[in-house]
Amino acid sequence: MSAYVLRRVLRTIAVVLGIALVVFVFIRALPGDAATVILGERATPESLARLRQQLGLNDPLPVQFGRFVSDVTRGDLGVGLKSQIPVLSDLRNRFPATLELTIGAILFAVIVGLPAGVIAALNRNRFADNAAMTVSLVGVSMPIFWLGMLLAYLFAVKLQWLPPSARTDIGVTFQPITGLFVLDGLLRGRPDVAWDAVRHLVLPSIALGTIPMAIIARITRSSMLEVLSQDYVRTAAAKGISRGRVVMKHALRNAMLPVITVIGLQVGTLLGGAVLTETIFSWPGLGSWLYQGITDRDYPVIQGGVIFAALVVSVVNLLVDLSYAVLDPRIQYS
Amino acid sequence: MSVDVTTTTSGTAKRRSQNVFWRRFRRSTPGKVGAIIVAVFVLLAAFAPLIKPYDPYRDRSLIDRLKPPSIAALWSPAVRERYTTPEGRVDYLKHPFGVDQNGSDVATRVLHGARISLQVGILATLVAMVLGAILGVLSGFLGGWFDNVIGYLSDILLAFPGILLAIMITALIPTNPSDAGGVIASLIGWMQARNIDVRLYGAMLAVSIVQVPIYVRLARSVVLSVREREFVQAAGALGATSGRVMFRHVLPNSLTPLIVQASLSIATATIEVAALGFLGLGATPPAPEWGTMIADAFQIGVYLTAPWTMIFPGLAILLTVLGFNLLGDGLRDVLDPRSTQ
């Protein structure tokens, strides 16, 4: 078991190093090196040469890569070309907003997707099943930037039920603690702030959570169907245990393993989707920051955002793999 | 005489296996629905210039800017009034999906957009499938260090959220001959001379590269299971070279899962190219690419007052992607009966 954990951790480290290498190669391959980007097209050859020397661009590539890795591990991701703010402080300031949005999206996905999958499995090939699977097929086919715009148009502009953008109403002031505004509102004893934050969170969470919701519904259904056909479930039913109890206690628990894997695997989709969702809803998180970086061709920002996202995905995948051992004691590690 | 007999029997056998395919496919509701949607879009794309003989790039009518969809005249009196001709007749098909902020007919642009999206989605998938299948087959067949290196590279690419990797690659792909050297510069020059949208095909390539590792893994795992089968070992025992075994015996028998995956991939590729277009990294405006159209409606905020500028391109994306997803599900039901749930 511990040998397996060790091997899995080592593999993750290797992958993260590989990610750093890919990003490094990416920056090197861009038209114009860092010196020309900083000084502009019209810099004199002398000043370019001096800056190249200062930045170490004349060193051999492996040396440069080593320096890049050590910079990144120390948290030095460079400075945004346009804002002149260190990329790391932007990452730190904007991460809570994206985290809150991602949590909202996962909550939406699980609260809707899980029951939909269970109900579909229990009513196999009947109306409820077909309806749930149709909805989930439309869900996985959804361009979420379009869904976000539809939601904003319908619920914010037409019906005016919910706000169309930002994390709080203008004029709402309070001292953040964690940066998760719903939680902060509760911790500060300001239910009005928490409620305001929830209202702002609803539409973007639905937009971002729709694809994971659809996938969770499909996986839950097929996993439930498989478990329900197993002998121990029939035995439990034959013993006279009520149907509800068999489903909730015996079947659902074992059907959850693939579902949890899928939720873990969706973290990458969510981070990518955040770029689109945050742009639509002017959500001040990493996604809208990255979108601005793309528009400005701000390479340190793109690089920092992509490294960070890939790092999060790798770590989450590792945690998902390791959590199998806890969730399913039958799995043998060697 | 005996020759005749063999040809007839092999002919019927072939027909029978096709019959099995069609019988199963006809029983698969998702497959049928998907096939119909895809066929409709392919036909619309093929005949777009005949159905709507306007130039989706240049034909504009500034007086009609942001005019609402004429199909809304069916229920809205205000719209009916705007589409009533001097003779007192209501022209429901004048601008069925409305007019956008530039005075272009949205229906024309959506229709012509089908040509772009289908082409790009299918091409991206083909490139990814060919590259991935070759690497995957080699990897599974050769094993050893080659397999390890390819596996490691796939792991790295899969660790990036797909759309973010695509964004990074599009930023990397040069769009001016002056940014690149050698062959690539002349390729870009060649494309520009023929009015081919370099940025669109850059986005396509990016989406393709993102999908390669999926095919590598799939092809590798199939090859690993197929190569242990008797007929492959028999071919080897009969003295076939490993190249011949690999491409004549292993690859053809590994195609089923690749085809299923391809249909699902076209769906993903279509949506990702549209997303890149939405982020301003896809087709060059005023190309009628669906994602780019939605981006235009979003950026100047016209969608809040004139939602038809984004509703119809988005609906087109949704339907295309849904069609290919359904088709993929249907093909899986047919080609791989074990996975039927």
XYZ file of C-alpha atoms in Angstrom:
675
model
C 0.000 0.000 0.000
C 2.632 2.570 1.029
C 4.751 1.504 -1.943
C 1.780 2.212 -4.184
C 1.243 5.638 -2.611
C 4.900 6.454 -3.022
C 4.925 5.393 -6.672
C 1.778 7.357 -7.374
C 3.213 10.487 -5.690
C 6.464 10.151 -7.635
C 4.526 9.846 -10.877
C 2.592 13.002 -10.061
C 5.834 14.867 -9.403
C 7.185 13.632 -12.740
C 4.049 14.810 -14.508
C 4.189 18.226 -12.834
C 7.829 18.564 -13.927
C 6.743 17.590 -17.423
C 4.067 20.285 -17.327
C 6.703 22.834 -16.350
C 8.842 21.624 -19.271
C 5.959 21.931 -21.749
C 5.196 25.464 -20.567
C 8.898 26.357 -20.676
C 9.223 25.110 -24.234
C 6.041 27.021 -25.066
C 7.488 30.340 -23.891
C 10.774 29.696 -25.688
C 8.931 28.928 -28.923
C 6.892 32.129 -28.919
C 7.804 34.694 -31.553
C 10.137 37.243 -29.974
C 12.025 36.421 -26.753
C 11.351 37.976 -23.353
C 13.794 40.816 -23.987
C 12.001 42.007 -27.132
C 8.636 41.636 -25.397
C 9.796 43.804 -22.475
C 11.667 46.454 -24.466
C 9.405 46.495 -27.507
C 10.168 46.168 -31.190
C 12.183 49.363 -31.491
C 14.800 48.685 -28.792
C 18.449 49.106 -29.756
C 20.509 45.928 -30.224
C 22.784 47.006 -27.352
C 19.997 47.339 -24.809
C 18.507 44.055 -26.004
C 21.848 42.317 -25.553
C 22.228 43.798 -22.066
C 18.775 42.699 -20.972
C 19.324 39.211 -22.431
C 22.472 38.979 -20.354
C 20.590 40.147 -17.238
C 17.715 37.715 -17.801
C 20.127 34.890 -18.437
C 18.775 34.257 -21.917
C 22.272 33.481 -23.171
C 22.748 30.520 -20.839
C 22.358 26.953 -22.150
C 18.715 25.785 -22.279
C 18.998 23.134 -19.515
C 20.406 25.810 -17.184
C 17.533 28.112 -18.078
C 15.033 25.319 -17.463
C 16.571 24.603 -14.058
C 16.260 28.273 -13.155
C 12.673 28.335 -14.417
C 11.755 25.333 -12.255
C 13.406 26.802 -9.179
C 11.655 30.140 -9.788
C 8.297 28.420 -10.118
C 8.801 26.297 -6.998
C 9.670 29.450 -5.072
C 6.411 30.924 -6.378
C 8.085 33.386 -8.736
C 5.889 33.288 -11.821
C 7.002 36.620 -13.191
C 5.113 39.866 -13.512
C 2.064 40.545 -15.665
C 3.222 42.503 -18.716
C 0.220 44.799 -18.707
C -0.677 45.150 -15.025
C 2.912 44.964 -13.713
C 1.499 42.970 -10.769
C 3.333 39.758 -9.797
C 1.445 36.811 -11.274
C 1.538 34.970 -7.948
C -0.256 37.738 -6.043
C -2.942 37.861 -8.740
C -3.305 34.088 -8.438
C -3.587 34.318 -4.673
C -6.101 37.189 -4.721
C -8.333 35.718 -7.359
C -8.257 32.042 -6.422
C -10.960 32.255 -3.685
C -13.495 33.627 -6.181
C -12.867 30.726 -8.557
C -12.900 28.245 -5.671
C -16.286 29.526 -4.508
C -17.670 29.307 -8.045
C -16.290 25.789 -8.494
C -17.803 24.661 -5.192
C -21.127 26.145 -6.267
C -20.924 24.330 -9.598
C -20.060 20.979 -7.980
C -22.897 21.396 -5.476
C -25.339 22.075 -8.305
C -23.969 19.138 -10.295
C -24.233 16.683 -7.394
C -27.571 17.900 -6.020
C -29.230 17.583 -9.417
C -27.152 14.895 -11.122
C -26.998 12.269 -8.380
C -30.764 11.981 -7.698
C -31.453 12.157 -11.438
C -29.111 9.203 -12.034
C -30.605 7.165 -9.175
C -34.188 7.837 -10.282
C -33.272 6.951 -13.872
C -31.715 3.651 -12.768
C -34.709 2.720 -10.606
C -37.089 3.427 -13.498
C -35.002 1.855 -16.215
C -36.408 2.442 -19.725
C -39.462 4.173 -18.352
C -40.443 7.801 -18.758
C -38.356 9.157 -15.868
C -35.262 7.379 -17.195
C -35.702 8.653 -20.738
C -36.396 12.176 -19.527
C -33.344 12.233 -17.245
C -31.063 10.808 -19.933
C -32.350 13.242 -22.571
C -31.690 16.163 -20.252
C -28.205 14.860 -19.491
C -27.412 14.357 -23.178
C -28.407 17.931 -23.912
C -26.326 18.917 -20.880
C -23.099 17.303 -22.125
C -23.627 18.879 -25.548
C -24.060 22.371 -24.137
C -21.711 25.200 -25.125
C -21.521 26.664 -21.624
C -20.671 30.191 -22.721
C -23.950 30.204 -24.612
C -25.845 28.704 -21.677
C -24.370 31.410 -19.434
C -25.551 34.145 -21.771
C -29.023 32.584 -22.011
C -29.284 32.378 -18.212
C -28.086 35.967 -17.804
C -30.556 37.181 -20.438
C -33.523 35.242 -19.079
C -33.106 35.469 -15.301
C -31.211 38.731 -14.918
C -32.411 40.921 -17.787
C -35.936 39.679 -18.560
C -37.193 38.387 -15.224
C -34.756 40.317 -13.001
C -34.767 37.553 -10.402
C -31.018 37.343 -9.991
C -28.065 39.667 -10.593
C -26.237 39.261 -13.942
C -22.646 39.875 -12.830
C -20.050 40.295 -10.084
C -19.900 38.595 -6.660
C -21.843 41.142 -4.578
C -24.095 44.116 -5.142
C -22.364 47.456 -5.445
C -22.115 49.078 -2.033
C -22.019 45.855 -0.039
C -18.943 46.169 2.164
C -17.446 43.771 4.662
C -14.051 42.393 5.681
C -13.351 39.091 3.890
C -11.727 36.357 5.968
C -11.458 33.330 3.687
C -12.335 35.075 0.422
C -15.357 32.786 0.025
C -18.030 35.451 0.374
C -20.903 33.168 1.401
C -18.798 31.715 4.213
C -17.362 35.110 5.151
C -20.858 36.605 5.444
C -21.824 33.861 7.886
C -18.572 34.096 9.857
C -18.940 37.867 10.213
C -22.513 37.483 11.394
C -23.820 39.228 8.262
C -26.539 36.983 6.805
C -27.453 39.791 4.377
C -23.976 39.587 2.825
C -24.111 35.795 2.666
C -27.519 35.908 0.977
C -26.323 38.530 -1.502
C -23.300 36.363 -2.338
C -25.527 33.304 -2.808
C -27.782 35.225 -5.197
C -24.779 36.215 -7.292
C -23.452 32.676 -7.220
C -26.553 30.910 -8.561
C -26.443 31.645 -12.302
C -22.693 31.149 -12.847
C -22.796 27.915 -10.810
C -25.589 26.532 -12.977
C -23.742 27.498 -16.160
C -20.479 25.944 -14.979
C -22.121 22.938 -13.295
C -24.325 21.800 -16.172
C -21.799 19.579 -17.944
C -20.598 17.881 -14.716
C -24.263 17.491 -13.697
C -25.026 15.670 -16.926
C -21.962 13.444 -16.625
C -22.681 12.625 -12.966
C -26.269 11.700 -13.858
C -25.112 9.301 -16.588
C -22.397 7.670 -14.488
C -24.659 7.342 -11.438
C -27.305 5.647 -13.577
C -24.985 3.067 -15.110
C -23.186 2.429 -11.834
C -26.492 1.982 -9.986
C -27.800 -0.396 -12.656
C -24.724 -2.533 -12.279
C -24.910 -2.649 -8.498
C -28.672 -3.267 -8.448
C -28.204 -6.410 -10.532
C -25.797 -7.953 -8.036
C -26.599 -10.862 -5.774
C -26.146 -9.095 -2.465
C -28.763 -6.500 -3.396
C -31.229 -9.266 -4.245
C -30.362 -10.996 -0.975
C -31.006 -7.811 0.963
C -34.361 -7.409 -0.752
C -35.184 -11.074 -0.138
C -34.478 -10.612 3.566
C -37.403 -8.209 3.583
C -35.520 -4.949 3.794
C -37.571 -2.110 2.348
C -36.785 -0.989 -1.188
C -35.790 2.499 -0.048
C -33.357 1.089 2.463
C -31.844 -1.353 -0.036
C -31.319 1.450 -2.520
C -29.990 4.036 -0.113
C -27.945 1.867 2.194
C -26.838 -1.114 0.167
C -26.740 -0.068 -3.453
C -25.994 3.652 -3.532
C -22.996 3.344 -1.268
C -21.243 0.909 -3.558
C -22.381 2.732 -6.663
C -20.620 5.874 -5.462
C -17.048 4.861 -6.297
C -17.130 5.639 -10.029
C -19.212 8.728 -9.292
C -16.548 10.124 -6.993
C -13.870 9.393 -9.584
C -15.868 11.321 -12.146
C -16.364 14.281 -9.831
C -12.591 14.341 -9.345
C -11.971 14.125 -13.070
C -14.341 17.025 -13.661
C -12.074 19.471 -11.825
C -10.120 20.061 -15.026
C -13.304 20.675 -17.000
C -14.456 23.076 -14.296
C -11.230 25.092 -14.322
C -11.343 25.324 -18.115
C -15.027 26.198 -18.030
C -14.310 28.891 -15.446
C -12.541 30.906 -18.145
C -15.780 31.041 -20.137
C -18.227 31.352 -17.225
C -16.311 34.049 -15.363
C -16.027 36.068 -18.545
C -19.794 35.996 -19.089
C -20.672 36.876 -15.493
C -17.780 39.323 -14.828
C -16.722 37.045 -11.981
C -13.433 38.378 -10.573
C -11.663 35.004 -10.454
C -8.794 33.291 -12.237
C -10.841 32.579 -15.363
C -11.686 36.180 -16.225
C -8.107 37.138 -15.332
C -6.817 34.516 -17.759
C -9.261 35.713 -20.432
C -7.889 39.230 -20.040
C -4.376 37.778 -20.271
C -5.310 36.022 -23.518
C -6.808 39.179 -24.991
C -3.683 41.169 -24.075
C -1.315 38.359 -25.163
C 0.136 38.635 -21.663
C 2.330 35.524 -21.649
C 3.361 35.485 -17.969
C -0.339 35.546 -17.067
C -1.246 32.744 -19.506
C 1.745 30.725 -18.335
C 0.993 31.210 -14.627
C -2.690 30.408 -15.051
C -2.067 27.288 -17.094
C 0.646 25.950 -14.744
C -1.591 26.570 -11.754
C -4.590 24.830 -13.356
C -2.525 21.830 -14.434
C -1.030 21.578 -10.948
C -4.474 21.579 -9.335
C -5.716 18.912 -11.759
C -2.698 16.656 -11.096
C -3.045 16.942 -7.336
C -6.800 16.297 -7.432
C -6.253 13.241 -9.632
C -3.704 11.964 -7.136
C -6.126 12.473 -4.253
C -8.918 10.708 -6.155
C -6.672 7.721 -6.825
C -5.546 7.535 -3.219
C -9.090 7.886 -1.889
C -10.035 4.570 -3.539
C -8.178 2.778 -0.803
C -10.370 4.403 1.808
C -13.621 4.031 -0.108
C -13.179 0.491 -1.344
C -11.140 -1.759 0.922
C -11.360 -4.585 -1.646
C -8.900 -2.820 -3.952
C -5.480 -4.388 -3.529
C -2.357 -2.349 -3.996
C 0.906 -3.927 -4.830
C -17.259 -23.398 -60.876
C -15.779 -23.678 -57.431
C -14.509 -20.102 -57.749
C -18.057 -18.985 -58.411
C -19.300 -20.705 -55.292
C -16.741 -19.055 -53.022
C -17.468 -15.574 -54.345
C -21.205 -15.992 -53.814
C -20.806 -17.263 -50.285
C -18.393 -14.506 -49.297
C -20.786 -12.014 -50.896
C -23.726 -13.183 -48.809
C -21.606 -13.305 -45.708
C -20.660 -9.713 -46.251
C -24.225 -8.696 -46.892
C -25.322 -10.528 -43.781
C -22.814 -8.754 -41.583
C -23.981 -5.439 -43.020
C -27.535 -6.470 -42.270
C -26.606 -7.145 -38.670
C -25.065 -3.702 -38.467
C -28.141 -1.979 -39.883
C -30.568 -4.054 -37.847
C -28.789 -3.147 -34.641
C -28.379 0.469 -35.664
C -32.061 0.802 -36.514
C -32.950 -0.467 -33.049
C -30.789 2.187 -31.396
C -32.943 5.276 -30.930
C -30.055 7.613 -30.030
C -28.126 6.405 -33.060
C -31.015 7.074 -35.413
C -31.788 10.514 -34.001
C -28.096 11.425 -34.067
C -27.661 10.199 -37.634
C -30.657 12.263 -38.766
C -29.402 15.443 -37.047
C -25.911 14.993 -38.481
C -27.300 14.269 -41.954
C -29.491 17.390 -41.833
C -26.524 19.554 -40.871
C -24.319 18.009 -43.553
C -27.007 18.690 -46.177
C -27.537 22.246 -44.931
C -23.802 22.863 -45.077
C -23.493 21.363 -48.544
C -26.374 23.361 -50.001
C -25.930 26.557 -47.962
C -25.017 28.672 -51.029
C -28.178 27.467 -52.775
C -30.536 27.869 -49.810
C -29.266 31.325 -48.896
C -27.485 32.782 -51.899
C -26.032 35.759 -50.002
C -22.439 36.341 -49.082
C -22.253 35.739 -45.309
C -19.209 38.033 -45.112
C -20.255 41.061 -47.093
C -23.997 41.233 -47.782
C -25.351 43.747 -45.310
C -28.351 45.961 -44.976
C -27.648 48.687 -42.462
C -31.277 49.880 -42.350
C -32.279 46.480 -40.991
C -29.627 46.374 -38.236
C -30.831 44.371 -35.192
C -34.237 43.768 -36.729
C -35.969 40.975 -34.764
C -36.510 37.492 -36.233
C -39.349 37.430 -38.741
C -40.575 34.082 -37.362
C -41.490 36.050 -34.208
C -44.230 37.650 -36.347
C -46.170 34.438 -35.742
C -46.910 35.549 -32.186
C -45.763 39.172 -31.790
C -47.940 41.924 -33.351
C -45.080 44.449 -33.182
C -42.805 42.204 -35.231
C -45.647 41.398 -37.625
C -46.017 45.082 -38.339
C -42.321 45.462 -39.149
C -42.421 42.582 -41.611
C -45.620 43.599 -43.388
C -44.888 44.334 -47.022
C -46.424 47.368 -48.771
C -48.947 44.967 -50.299
C -50.106 44.097 -46.780
C -48.607 40.617 -46.725
C -46.507 39.384 -43.745
C -43.125 38.056 -44.873
C -42.350 35.418 -42.249
C -39.185 34.233 -43.993
C -37.586 37.601 -44.699
C -35.097 37.287 -41.831
C -36.214 34.134 -39.990
C -33.495 34.461 -37.293
C -33.319 38.269 -37.312
C -30.536 40.657 -38.298
C -27.305 41.216 -36.383
C -25.481 44.381 -35.333
C -23.754 44.660 -38.713
C -26.949 44.323 -40.712
C -26.227 40.718 -41.760
C -28.974 38.117 -41.858
C -28.391 35.789 -38.890
C -29.957 32.799 -40.648
C -27.562 33.145 -43.576
C -24.584 33.338 -41.271
C -25.697 30.388 -39.140
C -26.257 28.334 -42.269
C -22.869 29.154 -43.729
C -21.341 28.618 -40.277
C -22.314 24.958 -40.560
C -19.768 24.633 -43.370
C -17.008 25.961 -41.127
C -17.937 24.043 -37.978
C -18.484 20.660 -39.607
C -15.301 20.924 -41.616
C -13.196 21.998 -38.652
C -14.737 19.485 -36.232
C -14.224 16.557 -38.596
C -10.729 17.602 -39.684
C -9.586 18.138 -36.088
C -10.805 14.660 -35.168
C -9.220 13.007 -38.195
C -5.836 14.579 -37.469
C -6.042 13.584 -33.795
C -7.185 10.063 -34.632
C -4.474 9.388 -37.210
C -1.670 10.798 -35.039
C -2.974 9.161 -31.880
C -3.661 5.803 -33.489
C -0.189 5.585 -35.023
C 1.508 6.495 -31.745
C -0.798 4.237 -29.736
C -0.375 1.224 -32.003
C 3.403 1.630 -32.022
C 3.388 2.111 -28.283
C 1.330 -0.997 -27.588
C 3.195 -3.066 -30.148
C 6.753 -2.081 -29.374
C 6.441 -1.630 -25.600
C 9.642 -0.824 -23.739
C 11.106 2.671 -23.583
C 8.995 3.945 -26.490
C 5.822 2.957 -24.661
C 7.070 4.634 -21.473
C 7.950 7.907 -23.178
C 4.643 8.102 -25.059
C 2.724 7.187 -21.903
C 4.517 9.903 -19.951
C 3.844 12.524 -22.637
C 0.154 11.550 -22.740
C -0.050 11.875 -18.969
C 1.363 15.382 -19.187
C -1.016 16.496 -21.924
C -3.990 14.962 -20.099
C -3.100 16.875 -16.935
C -3.924 20.170 -18.654
C -7.570 21.179 -18.721
C -8.352 20.701 -22.443
C -9.464 24.193 -23.291
C -6.512 25.771 -21.449
C -4.015 23.649 -23.372
C -5.788 24.619 -26.584
C -5.558 28.295 -25.597
C -1.844 27.931 -24.986
C -1.271 26.185 -28.296
C -3.275 28.758 -30.275
C -1.142 31.485 -28.709
C 1.888 29.552 -29.933
C 0.789 28.983 -33.517
C 2.101 31.773 -35.721
C -0.417 33.592 -37.905
C 2.022 35.795 -39.822
C 4.705 34.472 -42.131
C 7.133 36.888 -40.432
C 6.664 35.176 -37.038
C 7.770 31.796 -38.323
C 10.583 30.359 -40.332
C 11.106 27.934 -43.184
C 8.317 25.584 -44.178
C 5.770 27.016 -41.737
C 6.270 30.568 -43.001
C 5.723 29.495 -46.592
C 2.698 27.411 -45.548
C 1.129 30.449 -43.850
C 1.921 32.601 -46.875
C 0.350 29.982 -49.132
C -2.794 29.879 -46.959
C -3.078 33.652 -46.829
C -2.711 33.910 -50.591
C -5.700 31.599 -50.929
C -7.796 33.445 -48.361
C -7.714 30.506 -45.955
C -8.313 31.591 -42.374
C -4.958 30.823 -40.718
C -6.268 31.492 -37.193
C -9.222 29.149 -37.652
C -6.981 26.288 -38.732
C -4.602 27.149 -35.892
C -7.486 26.687 -33.463
C -8.368 23.443 -35.228
C -4.835 22.142 -34.832
C -4.817 23.116 -31.152
C -8.050 21.219 -30.516
C -6.572 18.272 -32.400
C -3.396 18.133 -30.329
C -5.467 18.204 -27.128
C -7.288 15.067 -28.299
C -4.255 13.080 -29.434
C -3.501 11.470 -26.028
C -7.064 10.118 -25.819
C -6.482 8.157 -29.030
C -2.995 7.116 -27.978
C -4.366 5.502 -24.826
C -7.330 3.959 -26.586
C -5.326 2.527 -29.471
C -2.646 1.241 -27.107
C -5.084 -0.555 -24.832
C -6.914 -2.134 -27.764
C -3.662 -3.258 -29.345
C -2.549 -4.837 -26.081
C -5.697 -6.938 -25.988
C -5.759 -7.748 -29.711
C -2.119 -8.779 -30.017
C -2.642 -11.712 -27.676
C -5.387 -13.123 -29.886
C -4.686 -16.320 -31.838
C -4.948 -14.892 -35.335
C -2.274 -12.312 -34.625
C 0.055 -14.919 -33.184
C -0.735 -17.155 -36.150
C 0.231 -14.385 -38.559
C 3.493 -13.956 -36.688
C 4.115 -17.709 -36.723
C 3.516 -17.785 -40.470
C 6.428 -15.384 -40.853
C 4.649 -12.052 -41.394
C 6.871 -9.085 -40.602
C 5.955 -7.113 -37.511
C 4.982 -4.122 -39.626
C 2.598 -6.305 -41.603
C 1.154 -7.874 -38.467
C 0.678 -4.450 -36.936
C -1.009 -2.681 -39.828
C -2.740 -5.609 -41.610
C -3.939 -7.598 -38.612
C -3.845 -5.593 -35.395
C -4.936 -2.144 -36.590
C -8.034 -3.182 -38.590
C -9.255 -5.181 -35.621
C -8.692 -2.230 -33.293
C -10.776 0.244 -35.282
C -14.184 -0.216 -33.624
C -13.498 1.702 -30.409
C -11.608 4.336 -32.406
C -14.640 4.960 -34.629
C -16.967 5.288 -31.648
C -14.521 7.669 -30.011
C -14.223 9.666 -33.260
C -17.920 10.455 -33.324
C -17.788 11.659 -29.726
C -14.589 13.586 -30.518
C -16.195 15.505 -33.358
C -18.710 16.723 -30.785
C -15.958 17.822 -28.391
C -13.906 19.401 -31.170
C -16.891 21.379 -32.453
C -17.625 22.760 -29.013
C -13.971 23.573 -28.303
C -13.394 25.354 -31.595
C -16.539 27.377 -30.857
C -15.231 28.141 -27.351
C -11.904 29.303 -28.794
C -13.874 31.440 -31.247
C -15.802 32.870 -28.321
C -12.511 33.765 -26.606
C -11.352 35.533 -29.761
C -8.825 32.812 -30.623
C -10.723 31.107 -33.425
C -11.967 32.260 -36.791
C -11.177 35.813 -37.884
C -14.286 38.036 -37.888
C -16.445 38.533 -39.905
C -16.212 34.806 -40.677
C -19.604 33.254 -39.846
C -18.143 30.850 -37.283
C -20.754 30.157 -34.584
C -18.535 30.824 -31.547
C -17.175 34.019 -33.090
C -20.732 35.213 -33.817
C -21.671 34.683 -30.167
C -18.514 36.528 -29.091
C -19.487 39.521 -31.247
C -22.956 39.589 -29.697
C -21.418 39.332 -26.225
C -18.620 41.856 -26.503
C -20.708 44.850 -27.463
C -23.569 43.655 -25.285
C -26.164 43.557 -28.080
C -27.371 40.170 -26.862
C -29.110 41.880 -23.950
C -31.427 43.782 -26.285
C -31.195 41.565 -29.372
C -30.783 38.016 -28.021
C -31.343 36.447 -31.456
C -27.793 37.439 -32.381
C -26.575 34.693 -30.026
C -29.540 32.335 -29.574
C -29.429 30.860 -33.076
C -25.674 30.334 -33.462
C -25.677 28.710 -30.011
C -28.607 26.502 -30.907
C -26.709 25.413 -34.002
C -23.676 24.448 -31.877
C -25.884 22.591 -29.399
C -27.696 20.624 -32.119
C -24.531 19.689 -34.006
C -22.783 18.540 -30.849
C -25.895 16.689 -29.690
C -26.134 14.977 -33.075
C -22.573 13.670 -32.968
C -22.904 12.626 -29.314
C -26.065 10.660 -30.092
C -24.456 9.126 -33.157
C -21.466 8.076 -31.051
C -23.749 6.476 -28.448
C -25.634 4.676 -31.205
C -22.464 3.395 -32.845
C -21.255 2.101 -29.505
C -24.514 0.196 -29.040
C -24.066 -1.348 -32.473
C -20.356 -2.015 -32.644
C -19.742 -2.981 -29.042
C -22.770 -4.886 -27.727
C -21.037 -5.587 -24.427
C -21.211 -1.946 -23.341
C -24.992 -1.779 -23.709
C -26.407 -0.438 -20.484
